[in-house]
Short mmCIF file of C-alpha atoms in Angstrom, two decimals:
data_model
loop_
_atom_site.label_atom_id
_atom_site.label_comp_id
_atom_site.label_asym_id
_atom_site.label_seq_id
_atom_site.Cartn_x
_atom_site.Cartn_y
_atom_site.Cartn_z
CA UNK A 489 0.00 0.00 0.00
CA UNK A 490 1.42 3.42 -0.88
CA UNK A 491 2.35 5.78 1.92
CA UNK A 492 -0.33 8.36 2.66
CA UNK A 493 0.05 11.87 1.34
CA UNK A 494 1.01 14.13 4.29
CA UNK A 495 -0.81 17.47 4.41
CA UNK A 496 -0.58 20.35 6.82
CA UNK A 497 -4.23 21.29 6.18
CA UNK A 498 -6.91 19.69 4.01
CA UNK A 499 -9.40 22.20 2.64
CA UNK A 500 -12.85 21.87 1.15
CA UNK A 501 -11.59 23.53 -2.05
CA UNK A 502 -8.80 20.93 -2.39
CA UNK A 503 -11.25 18.06 -1.93
CA UNK A 504 -13.58 19.46 -4.61
CA UNK A 505 -10.65 20.19 -6.95
CA UNK A 506 -9.49 16.58 -6.69
CA UNK A 507 -12.96 15.21 -7.41
CA UNK A 508 -13.28 17.42 -10.50
CA UNK A 509 -9.76 17.21 -11.93
CA UNK A 510 -8.88 13.60 -11.04
CA UNK A 511 -12.22 11.94 -11.83
CA UNK A 512 -11.46 8.70 -13.69
CA UNK A 513 -13.05 8.24 -17.09
CA UNK A 514 -14.93 5.06 -16.22
CA UNK A 515 -18.72 4.67 -16.42
CA UNK A 516 -19.25 3.27 -12.92
CA UNK A 517 -18.04 6.48 -11.18
CA UNK A 518 -21.09 8.40 -10.01
CA UNK A 519 -19.84 10.65 -7.18
CA UNK A 520 -17.25 10.90 -4.43
CA UNK A 521 -16.86 10.20 -0.73
CA UNK A 522 -14.49 11.51 1.92
CA UNK A 523 -13.99 9.39 5.02
CA UNK A 524 -11.97 10.29 8.09
CA UNK A 525 -11.34 9.27 11.66
CA UNK A 526 -11.56 12.17 14.09
CA UNK A 527 -9.91 12.75 17.42
CA UNK A 528 -6.53 11.16 16.73
CA UNK A 529 -3.46 12.89 18.14
CA UNK A 530 -1.46 12.83 14.88
CA UNK A 531 -4.19 14.32 12.68
CA UNK A 532 -6.95 13.15 10.40
CA UNK A 533 -6.47 10.06 8.23
CA UNK A 534 -8.62 10.72 5.15
CA UNK A 535 -9.68 8.40 2.36
CA UNK A 536 -11.01 10.24 -0.69
CA UNK A 537 -12.61 7.82 -3.17
CA UNK A 538 -14.81 7.74 -6.22
CA UNK A 539 -17.93 5.63 -5.70
CA UNK A 540 -20.77 4.15 -7.73
CA UNK A 541 -24.52 4.79 -7.39
CA UNK A 542 -24.63 2.42 -4.41
CA UNK A 543 -21.77 4.28 -2.63
CA UNK A 544 -19.38 1.36 -3.21
CA UNK A 545 -15.80 2.28 -4.10
CA UNK A 546 -14.98 2.05 -7.81
CA UNK A 547 -11.96 -0.16 -8.35
CA UNK A 548 -9.11 0.08 -10.83
CA UNK A 549 -8.20 -3.05 -12.83
CA UNK A 550 -5.50 -3.67 -10.18
CA UNK A 551 -8.22 -3.90 -7.50
CA UNK A 552 -7.23 -0.66 -5.77
CA UNK A 553 -9.94 1.99 -5.35
CA UNK A 554 -9.83 5.13 -7.47
CA UNK A 555 -8.83 7.81 -5.00
CA UNK A 556 -6.17 8.74 -2.50
CA UNK A 557 -5.21 8.28 1.13
CA UNK A 558 -3.98 11.28 3.12
CA UNK A 559 -3.14 12.26 6.66
CA UNK A 560 -3.96 15.90 7.32
CA UNK A 561 -2.68 17.64 10.41
CA UNK A 562 -5.89 19.69 10.38
CA UNK A 563 -9.10 20.21 8.40
CA UNK A 564 -10.33 23.64 7.42
CA UNK A 565 -13.44 25.05 9.07
CA UNK A 566 -15.70 24.23 6.13
CA UNK A 567 -14.78 20.51 6.21
CA UNK A 568 -15.03 20.35 10.01
CA UNK A 569 -18.50 21.86 9.76
CA UNK A 570 -19.56 19.42 7.06
CA UNK A 571 -18.36 16.44 9.07
CA UNK A 572 -20.17 17.73 12.16
CA UNK A 573 -18.89 14.83 14.28
CA UNK A 574 -19.56 12.24 11.55
CA UNK A 575 -16.86 10.39 9.62
CA UNK A 576 -18.28 10.48 6.07
CA UNK A 577 -19.19 13.17 3.55
CA UNK A 578 -20.75 12.30 0.18
CA UNK A 579 -19.98 14.69 -2.73
CA UNK A 580 -22.51 14.56 -5.58
#
């Protein structure tokens, strides 16, 4: 598994940019999801993936999901507000 991308701060704008600019050209991709675990001392591990209509991760031919894994030291206020104590945001 590749090492996670290390970020000082993950922003809402960066998440949206990734979903727009890095969207794979495969028919099963319908929207995106951002998952995190909150309250960890080292930051926020974040999995940003492209999912199908049933919210299941879309997989590359290698079996890996389309997306990226990051560890952000902090989340911007907009993302923190969207999470609101939850661990999943769906981007349509």
